[in-house]
Amino acid sequence: MNMDFNFLMNDVVKQARDEIKTAGYTELTTPEEVEEVFAQKGTTLVMINSVCGCAGGIARPAAAHAIHNDKRPNQLVTVFAGQDKAATEKARNYFEGYPPSSPSFALLKDGKIITMIERHEIEGHHPMSVVEKLQDYFDQYCEEV
């Protein structure tokens, strides 16, 4: 039996991309897109996507459910670590004080980092604990929709 690893990974990546876009997040694939979105006024939630198990089993489901809240960010975006490398690197330049981490969530206001939920706060945790953490941040920093 001969399996094509790249074919398999392309399918996994496509599924991960589709899942977060279906949840309502806009995919940023270039540094220019990152700069354009981060320059906008208001709050922006960035989901740093990944193909790891904690992204698929915890982070993406939490991203989808957390936005069902009275207060939420003005913009929901995602960059894909390991796939859209230049866009991810550009986004991480805005996350001062935080090491690279994926999956993770960054909450920005007017292009400045407010807080992050890093991988160590996702991996091994229940999706609902991540949802609650995101919604607590939304309640603190975001406007009612």
Coordinates of C-alpha atoms in Angstrom, one line a residue, residues 15-99:
Q15 CA -10.7 20.5 6.0
A16 CA -9.1 22.7 8.7
R17 CA -9.4 25.8 6.5
D18 CA -13.0 25.0 5.6
E19 CA -14.0 24.4 9.2
I20 CA -12.9 27.8 10.5
K21 CA -14.2 29.7 7.4
T22 CA -17.6 28.0 7.9
A23 CA -17.6 29.2 11.5
G24 CA -17.5 32.8 10.1
Y25 CA -13.8 33.7 10.2
T26 CA -12.1 35.4 7.3
E27 CA -8.9 33.7 6.2
L28 CA -5.8 36.0 5.8
T29 CA -3.2 34.3 3.6
T30 CA -0.8 37.2 2.8
P31 CA 1.1 39.8 4.9
E32 CA -0.8 42.5 3.1
E33 CA -4.2 41.1 4.1
V34 CA -3.0 41.0 7.7
E35 CA -1.8 44.6 7.6
E36 CA -5.1 45.8 6.0
V37 CA -7.3 44.0 8.5
F38 CA -5.2 44.9 11.6
A39 CA -5.2 48.6 10.6
Q40 CA -9.0 48.8 11.0
K41 CA -10.5 50.3 14.1
G42 CA -12.3 48.1 16.6
T43 CA -11.6 44.6 18.0
T44 CA -10.2 41.7 16.1
L45 CA -10.1 38.1 17.1
V46 CA -7.3 36.2 15.4
M47 CA -7.5 32.4 15.5
I48 CA -4.0 31.0 14.7
N49 CA -5.0 27.7 13.0
S50 CA -3.1 24.5 12.9
V51 CA -3.5 20.9 11.8
C52 CA -2.7 19.5 15.3
G53 CA -5.3 17.5 17.2
C54 CA -5.9 20.3 19.8
A55 CA -6.7 22.7 17.0
G56 CA -9.3 20.3 15.5
G57 CA -10.7 19.0 18.8
I58 CA -10.6 22.1 20.9
A59 CA -9.6 25.4 19.3
R60 CA -11.7 25.4 16.1
P61 CA -14.9 24.2 18.0
A62 CA -14.2 26.8 20.6
A63 CA -13.8 29.5 17.9
A64 CA -17.1 28.5 16.4
H65 CA -19.1 28.5 19.6
A66 CA -17.5 31.5 21.4
I67 CA -18.9 34.0 18.9
H68 CA -22.5 33.2 20.0
N69 CA -22.3 35.9 22.7
D70 CA -23.9 39.3 23.3
K71 CA -20.5 41.0 22.9
R72 CA -18.0 39.9 20.3
P73 CA -15.2 41.3 18.2
N74 CA -15.8 43.5 15.2
Q75 CA -13.7 41.2 13.0
L76 CA -13.1 37.4 13.1
V77 CA -10.0 36.4 11.2
T78 CA -7.6 33.4 10.9
V79 CA -4.1 32.8 9.8
F80 CA -2.8 29.2 9.3
A81 CA 0.5 28.4 11.0
G82 CA 2.8 26.2 8.9
Q83 CA 0.8 26.9 5.8
D84 CA 0.5 30.6 5.2
K85 CA 3.9 31.3 6.7
A86 CA 4.4 34.9 5.7
A87 CA 0.8 35.9 6.8
T88 CA 1.3 34.1 10.1
E89 CA 4.7 35.7 10.7
K90 CA 3.2 39.2 10.0
A91 CA 0.3 38.5 12.4
R92 CA 2.7 37.3 15.1
N93 CA 4.6 40.6 14.8
Y94 CA 1.6 42.3 16.4
F95 CA 1.5 39.9 19.3
E96 CA 4.2 41.6 21.4
G97 CA 5.2 39.8 24.5
Y98 CA 3.8 36.5 23.4
P99 CA 5.9 33.7 21.9

